[in-house]
Short mmCIF file of C-alpha atoms in Angstrom, two decimals:
data_model
loop_
_atom_site.label_atom_id
_atom_site.label_comp_id
_atom_site.label_asym_id
_atom_site.label_seq_id
_atom_site.Cartn_x
_atom_site.Cartn_y
_atom_site.Cartn_z
CA MET A 14 -226.54 101.85 70.31
CA VAL A 15 -229.68 100.42 68.71
CA THR A 16 -230.63 96.98 70.06
CA LEU A 17 -231.70 93.79 68.32
CA GLU A 18 -235.03 94.05 70.15
CA GLU A 19 -235.63 97.44 68.51
CA VAL A 20 -234.88 95.95 65.09
CA LYS A 21 -237.31 93.09 65.71
CA LYS A 22 -239.95 95.60 66.83
CA ALA A 23 -239.40 97.54 63.61
CA GLN A 24 -239.80 94.36 61.58
CA LEU A 25 -243.15 93.64 63.20
CA GLY A 26 -244.34 97.22 62.79
CA ASN A 27 -243.24 97.42 59.15
CA LYS A 28 -244.89 94.21 57.94
CA ASP A 29 -247.76 96.00 56.18
CA PHE A 30 -245.47 98.45 54.38
CA VAL A 31 -242.29 96.58 53.44
CA HIS A 32 -241.67 93.76 50.98
CA TYR A 33 -239.77 90.64 52.04
CA THR A 34 -237.44 90.93 49.06
CA PRO A 35 -236.05 87.88 47.26
CA ILE A 36 -232.56 86.46 47.04
CA LEU A 37 -231.23 86.19 43.48
CA THR A 38 -228.26 84.17 42.24
CA SER A 39 -225.99 84.10 39.20
CA ALA A 40 -223.91 81.05 38.29
CA GLN A 41 -221.72 83.26 36.09
CA LEU A 42 -220.99 85.58 39.01
CA ASP A 43 -220.10 82.59 41.19
CA ASP A 44 -217.71 81.27 38.53
CA LEU A 45 -216.04 84.65 38.01
CA CYS A 46 -215.30 85.29 41.68
CA GLY A 47 -214.85 81.75 43.01
CA ASN A 48 -217.51 82.20 45.69
CA ARG A 49 -221.22 81.43 46.12
CA VAL A 50 -222.94 84.81 45.84
CA PHE A 51 -226.49 85.67 46.90
CA LEU A 52 -228.01 88.99 45.83
CA LYS A 53 -230.43 90.60 48.31
CA ALA A 54 -232.78 92.32 45.89
CA GLU A 55 -233.73 95.59 47.58
CA HIS A 56 -234.06 97.16 44.14
CA LEU A 57 -237.37 95.25 44.07
CA GLN A 58 -238.45 96.84 47.36
CA LYS A 59 -241.41 99.22 47.66
CA THR A 60 -240.41 102.69 46.41
CA GLY A 61 -237.43 101.01 44.73
CA SER A 62 -234.91 100.87 47.57
CA PHE A 63 -234.15 99.77 51.12
CA LYS A 64 -234.99 103.27 52.35
CA ILE A 65 -238.63 102.35 52.96
CA ARG A 66 -237.53 100.15 55.88
CA GLY A 67 -236.21 103.04 57.94
CA ALA A 68 -238.81 105.53 56.72
CA ALA A 69 -241.69 103.20 57.61
CA ASN A 70 -240.38 102.75 61.15
CA LYS A 71 -239.65 106.44 61.74
CA VAL A 72 -242.76 107.93 60.13
CA GLN A 73 -245.04 105.53 61.99
CA GLN A 74 -243.39 106.56 65.26
CA ALA A 75 -243.69 110.24 64.43
CA VAL A 76 -247.41 109.90 63.68
CA LYS A 77 -247.97 107.92 66.88
CA GLU A 78 -246.40 110.82 68.77
CA GLY A 79 -248.82 113.26 67.15
CA ALA A 80 -246.99 114.61 64.11
CA LYS A 81 -249.37 116.47 61.80
CA TYR A 82 -246.85 117.03 59.04
CA ILE A 83 -243.77 115.21 57.73
CA THR A 84 -240.73 116.64 55.95
CA ALA A 85 -237.48 115.31 54.56
CA ALA A 86 -234.52 116.64 52.63
CA SER A 87 -233.69 114.37 49.72
CA SER A 88 -233.50 114.24 45.96
CA GLY A 89 -233.85 110.49 45.72
CA ASN A 90 -234.66 107.27 47.54
CA HIS A 91 -235.20 108.69 51.03
CA GLY A 92 -237.60 111.33 49.77
CA GLN A 93 -239.65 108.77 47.88
CA ALA A 94 -239.84 106.47 50.90
CA VAL A 95 -240.88 109.26 53.28
CA ALA A 96 -243.51 110.56 50.86
CA TYR A 97 -244.89 107.03 50.40
CA MET A 98 -245.21 106.43 54.14
CA ALA A 99 -246.74 109.82 54.88
CA ASN A 100 -249.28 109.23 52.11
CA LYS A 101 -250.13 105.78 53.48
CA LEU A 102 -250.72 107.22 56.95
CA GLY A 103 -252.71 110.20 55.68
CA VAL A 104 -250.24 112.86 56.77
CA PRO A 105 -249.09 115.67 54.43
CA ALA A 106 -245.43 115.56 53.46
CA THR A 107 -243.03 118.05 51.96
CA ILE A 108 -239.75 116.90 50.45
CA VAL A 109 -237.06 119.54 50.00
CA VAL A 110 -235.02 118.77 46.90
CA PRO A 111 -232.08 120.56 45.23
CA GLU A 112 -232.71 123.16 42.57
CA ASP A 113 -231.20 120.84 39.97
CA ALA A 114 -233.10 117.72 41.08
CA ASN A 115 -233.75 115.10 38.41
CA PRO A 116 -237.30 115.51 37.03
CA VAL A 117 -237.78 111.73 37.18
CA LYS A 118 -237.08 111.71 40.92
CA ILE A 119 -239.39 114.67 41.48
CA ALA A 120 -242.14 112.85 39.58
CA ALA A 121 -241.65 109.77 41.75
CA ILE A 122 -242.03 111.80 44.96
CA GLU A 123 -245.10 113.57 43.59
CA ALA A 124 -246.62 110.20 42.67
CA TYR A 125 -246.84 109.56 46.42
CA ASN A 126 -248.51 112.97 46.94
CA GLY A 127 -245.34 114.53 48.31
CA LYS A 128 -245.12 118.31 47.94
CA ILE A 129 -241.87 119.50 46.37
CA VAL A 130 -239.89 122.50 47.61
CA LYS A 131 -236.61 123.32 45.85
CA CYS A 132 -233.74 124.74 47.85
CA GLY A 133 -230.06 125.15 46.96
CA THR A 134 -227.84 122.37 45.69
CA THR A 135 -226.39 120.90 48.89
CA SER A 136 -227.75 118.99 51.88
CA ALA A 137 -226.44 121.79 54.11
CA GLU A 138 -229.03 124.04 52.43
CA ARG A 139 -231.87 121.51 52.15
CA ILE A 140 -231.87 120.13 55.68
CA PRO A 141 -232.42 123.45 57.52
CA LYS A 142 -235.20 124.29 55.08
CA ALA A 143 -236.92 120.95 55.69
CA MET A 144 -236.58 121.38 59.45
CA GLU A 145 -238.01 124.90 59.22
CA ILE A 146 -241.05 123.67 57.26
CA ALA A 147 -241.60 120.91 59.82
CA GLU A 148 -241.55 123.39 62.68
CA GLN A 149 -243.96 125.74 60.91
CA ASN A 150 -246.47 122.93 60.34
CA ASP A 151 -246.36 121.14 63.71
CA GLY A 152 -244.45 118.42 61.92
CA VAL A 153 -241.46 116.15 62.20
CA PHE A 154 -238.31 116.15 60.08
CA ILE A 155 -237.30 112.62 59.04
CA PRO A 156 -233.48 112.33 58.77
CA PRO A 157 -232.03 110.06 56.08
CA TYR A 158 -229.85 107.88 58.30
CA ASP A 159 -228.74 109.33 61.63
CA ASP A 160 -231.72 108.34 63.77
CA PRO A 161 -232.33 105.26 65.97
CA TYR A 162 -235.69 104.46 64.34
CA ILE A 163 -234.16 104.75 60.87
CA ILE A 164 -231.25 102.49 61.87
CA ALA A 165 -233.57 99.92 63.45
CA GLY A 166 -235.75 99.89 60.34
CA GLN A 167 -232.78 99.31 58.06
CA GLY A 168 -231.64 96.54 60.40
CA THR A 169 -234.66 94.46 59.39
CA LEU A 170 -232.78 93.73 56.19
CA GLY A 171 -230.11 91.97 58.25
CA ILE A 172 -232.69 89.71 59.90
CA GLU A 173 -234.13 88.78 56.50
CA ILE A 174 -230.70 87.93 55.10
CA LEU A 175 -229.99 85.47 57.90
CA GLU A 176 -233.43 83.88 57.47
CA GLN A 177 -232.92 83.47 53.72
CA VAL A 178 -229.21 82.56 53.70
CA PRO A 179 -228.56 80.90 57.08
CA ASN A 180 -225.12 79.73 55.97
CA ALA A 181 -223.97 83.24 55.00
CA GLU A 182 -220.34 83.91 55.89
CA ILE A 183 -219.90 87.45 54.52
CA ILE A 184 -222.40 90.26 53.94
CA VAL A 185 -221.34 93.12 51.65
CA VAL A 186 -223.14 96.45 52.03
CA PRO A 187 -222.97 99.86 50.30
CA VAL A 188 -221.96 102.70 52.63
CA GLY A 189 -223.20 106.29 52.38
CA GLY A 190 -224.21 107.94 55.64
CA GLY A 191 -224.11 104.55 57.33
CA GLY A 192 -227.78 103.98 58.18
CA LEU A 193 -228.10 100.76 56.20
CA ILE A 194 -224.87 99.12 57.27
CA SER A 195 -225.21 100.17 60.92
CA GLY A 196 -228.68 98.62 61.01
CA ILE A 197 -227.44 95.41 59.40
CA LEU A 198 -224.50 95.30 61.81
CA THR A 199 -226.84 95.75 64.77
CA ALA A 200 -228.95 92.77 63.75
CA VAL A 201 -226.33 90.43 62.33
CA LYS A 202 -223.63 90.84 64.96
CA GLN A 203 -226.13 90.15 67.76
CA LEU A 204 -227.62 87.13 65.95
CA ASN A 205 -224.38 85.62 64.63
CA PRO A 206 -221.17 87.52 65.41
CA MET A 207 -219.12 85.08 63.32
CA ILE A 208 -220.54 86.52 60.08
CA LYS A 209 -218.30 89.18 58.58
CA VAL A 210 -219.91 92.42 57.45
CA ILE A 211 -217.90 94.42 54.90
CA GLY A 212 -218.77 97.91 53.71
CA VAL A 213 -218.07 99.35 50.27
CA GLU A 214 -217.58 103.00 49.31
CA PRO A 215 -216.65 104.69 46.03
CA ASP A 216 -213.02 105.78 46.25
CA THR A 217 -214.09 109.34 45.41
CA ALA A 218 -216.54 109.40 48.36
CA ASN A 219 -214.43 107.76 51.04
CA ASP A 220 -215.51 109.67 54.15
CA THR A 221 -216.28 106.56 56.21
CA PHE A 222 -213.02 104.90 55.11
CA LEU A 223 -211.04 107.94 56.27
CA SER A 224 -213.07 108.22 59.47
CA LEU A 225 -212.32 104.62 60.37
CA GLN A 226 -208.63 105.23 59.72
CA THR A 227 -208.50 108.27 61.98
CA GLY A 228 -210.87 106.83 64.57
CA GLU A 229 -213.12 109.89 64.48
CA ILE A 230 -215.68 111.39 62.12
CA THR A 231 -213.78 112.93 59.23
CA ALA A 232 -215.47 115.07 56.60
CA ILE A 233 -214.48 115.26 52.95
CA PRO A 234 -215.09 118.08 50.44
CA ALA A 235 -217.92 117.90 47.93
CA THR A 236 -217.25 115.14 45.45
CA SER A 237 -218.80 113.32 42.51
CA THR A 238 -219.46 109.67 41.74
CA ILE A 239 -221.95 107.80 39.58
CA ALA A 240 -222.98 106.12 42.84
CA ASP A 241 -224.70 109.34 43.88
CA GLY A 242 -226.65 107.73 46.72
CA LEU A 243 -223.34 107.17 48.53
CA ARG A 244 -222.10 110.73 48.12
CA THR A 245 -222.09 111.92 51.73
CA SER A 246 -219.59 114.29 53.31
CA GLN A 247 -219.21 112.35 56.57
CA PRO A 248 -220.71 109.40 58.50
CA GLY A 249 -223.44 110.07 61.06
CA ASP A 250 -222.96 110.75 64.76
CA LEU A 251 -225.10 107.70 65.58
CA THR A 252 -224.03 105.41 62.75
CA PHE A 253 -220.27 105.84 63.07
CA PRO A 254 -219.91 104.38 66.60
CA ILE A 255 -221.76 101.26 65.42
CA LEU A 256 -219.37 100.88 62.51
CA LYS A 257 -216.37 101.35 64.79
CA GLU A 258 -217.70 98.68 67.13
CA TYR A 259 -218.77 95.99 64.68
CA LEU A 260 -217.55 96.52 61.11
CA ASP A 261 -215.07 93.89 59.90
CA ASP A 262 -213.71 95.78 56.91
CA LEU A 263 -214.42 98.55 54.42
CA VAL A 264 -213.14 98.53 50.84
CA LEU A 265 -213.07 101.16 48.12
CA VAL A 266 -214.05 100.71 44.48
CA SER A 267 -213.29 102.90 41.49
CA GLU A 268 -215.73 104.49 39.07
CA GLY A 269 -214.61 102.05 36.38
CA GLU A 270 -215.19 99.08 38.67
CA ILE A 271 -218.69 100.36 39.51
CA ARG A 272 -219.51 100.71 35.79
CA ASP A 273 -218.20 97.22 35.05
CA ALA A 274 -220.32 95.77 37.85
CA LEU A 275 -223.41 97.67 36.70
CA HIS A 276 -222.89 96.40 33.17
CA PHE A 277 -222.50 92.82 34.43
CA ILE A 278 -225.72 92.89 36.46
CA VAL A 279 -227.79 94.41 33.68
CA GLU A 280 -226.36 92.17 30.95
CA ARG A 281 -226.10 88.87 32.80
CA THR A 282 -228.94 88.98 35.33
CA LYS A 283 -231.34 91.35 33.51
CA GLN A 284 -231.84 93.37 36.70
CA VAL A 285 -232.03 97.18 36.65
CA ILE A 286 -230.12 98.55 39.62
CA GLU A 287 -228.68 101.96 40.41
CA PRO A 288 -224.90 102.52 40.52
CA SER A 289 -224.98 102.76 44.32
CA SER A 290 -226.18 99.15 44.38
CA ALA A 291 -223.43 98.05 42.03
CA VAL A 292 -220.60 98.86 44.46
CA THR A 293 -221.09 95.55 46.27
CA ILE A 294 -220.76 93.62 43.00
CA ALA A 295 -217.77 95.79 42.10
CA ALA A 296 -216.04 94.77 45.34
CA ILE A 297 -216.68 91.10 44.59
CA LEU A 298 -215.68 91.12 40.91
CA SER A 299 -212.52 93.15 41.56
CA GLU A 300 -211.50 90.68 44.27
CA LYS A 301 -211.29 93.45 46.87
CA LEU A 302 -212.71 91.02 49.45
CA ASP A 303 -209.75 88.66 48.97
CA VAL A 304 -211.76 85.50 49.74
CA GLU A 305 -212.54 82.26 47.93
CA GLY A 306 -215.08 79.50 48.43
CA LYS A 307 -217.28 81.60 50.74
CA HIS A 308 -221.03 82.18 50.92
CA ILE A 309 -221.39 85.91 50.28
CA VAL A 310 -224.54 88.04 50.40
CA ALA A 311 -224.32 91.24 48.36
CA VAL A 312 -226.96 93.88 49.10
CA LEU A 313 -228.42 95.47 45.96
CA SER A 314 -229.68 98.55 47.77
CA GLY A 315 -231.91 100.14 45.13
CA GLY A 316 -233.04 100.44 41.54
CA ASN A 317 -234.18 104.04 41.21
CA VAL A 318 -232.26 105.20 38.19
CA ASP A 319 -233.26 107.39 35.27
CA LEU A 320 -233.18 105.01 32.30
CA ARG A 321 -231.63 107.78 30.19
CA GLN A 322 -228.78 107.94 32.70
CA MET A 323 -228.46 104.17 32.64
CA ASP A 324 -227.74 104.38 28.93
CA GLU A 325 -224.96 106.89 29.68
CA PHE A 326 -223.50 104.71 32.46
CA LEU A 327 -223.40 101.62 30.27
CA SER A 328 -222.00 103.45 27.24
CA MET A 329 -219.19 104.84 29.41
CA LYS A 330 -217.97 101.35 30.24
#
């Protein structure tokens, strides 16, 4: 298990690389759900998502230990964050992306001087390739979520939330591989165990939900969801035990509920977020949390979305 002390150390080490993102509010959202809702705006974070928190902590550690090269396997937020940090620290980075990677995401990685290598269409193909490149270049492979330094880095978000919303009663977090929510759980449950932390998954990518039901890591077949950042096949070996220990609940939201939430945020708050961020709002608007009169913090995990895709998502409402 990652400790609170490790999260605090990550926060100190990350201060030159990570934004202290704001809390946003919406009176209309409060009225619709009957709660006081605070939006933790990680879509305004450096590189456009929370991923920089874990990447900053892990890449710094790798360089301290002598890494001469950095690699990652990612088509999106993780790849951008790793490329950004490697560039900041003056270390070459290669990001292995799928053959059908979105050109906009490739351009974002290249903007941080990340070298692109295309390989296959699944993470099972990309990860070995990225690990092979790391080994060939005396480098280090940076995993997307299942690593103690990644988890500790993501946990800094939990500390910020409690500093900004000290009367928070519920924190709602998107769940993919579990790095973000396990980090938040690590920080929040050691600082104030009375606060409930609730995860949200798309109902078409419910691997963590099923794993919690069975009590062991349970994989699901390849699936699709507009919340593509949450499309993992199973929770991590390190993240899942933290969820089992601390998580208060996990709810599922439909594709229609995600679209409705995305439409609400764009139309009412004028914020551009990615569908993976919208799952927390979907859980609140659809009353999946089954609470009233509470102080709720919803994590908006990122805003890296192709604007042409955004038009499609909103028109599909």
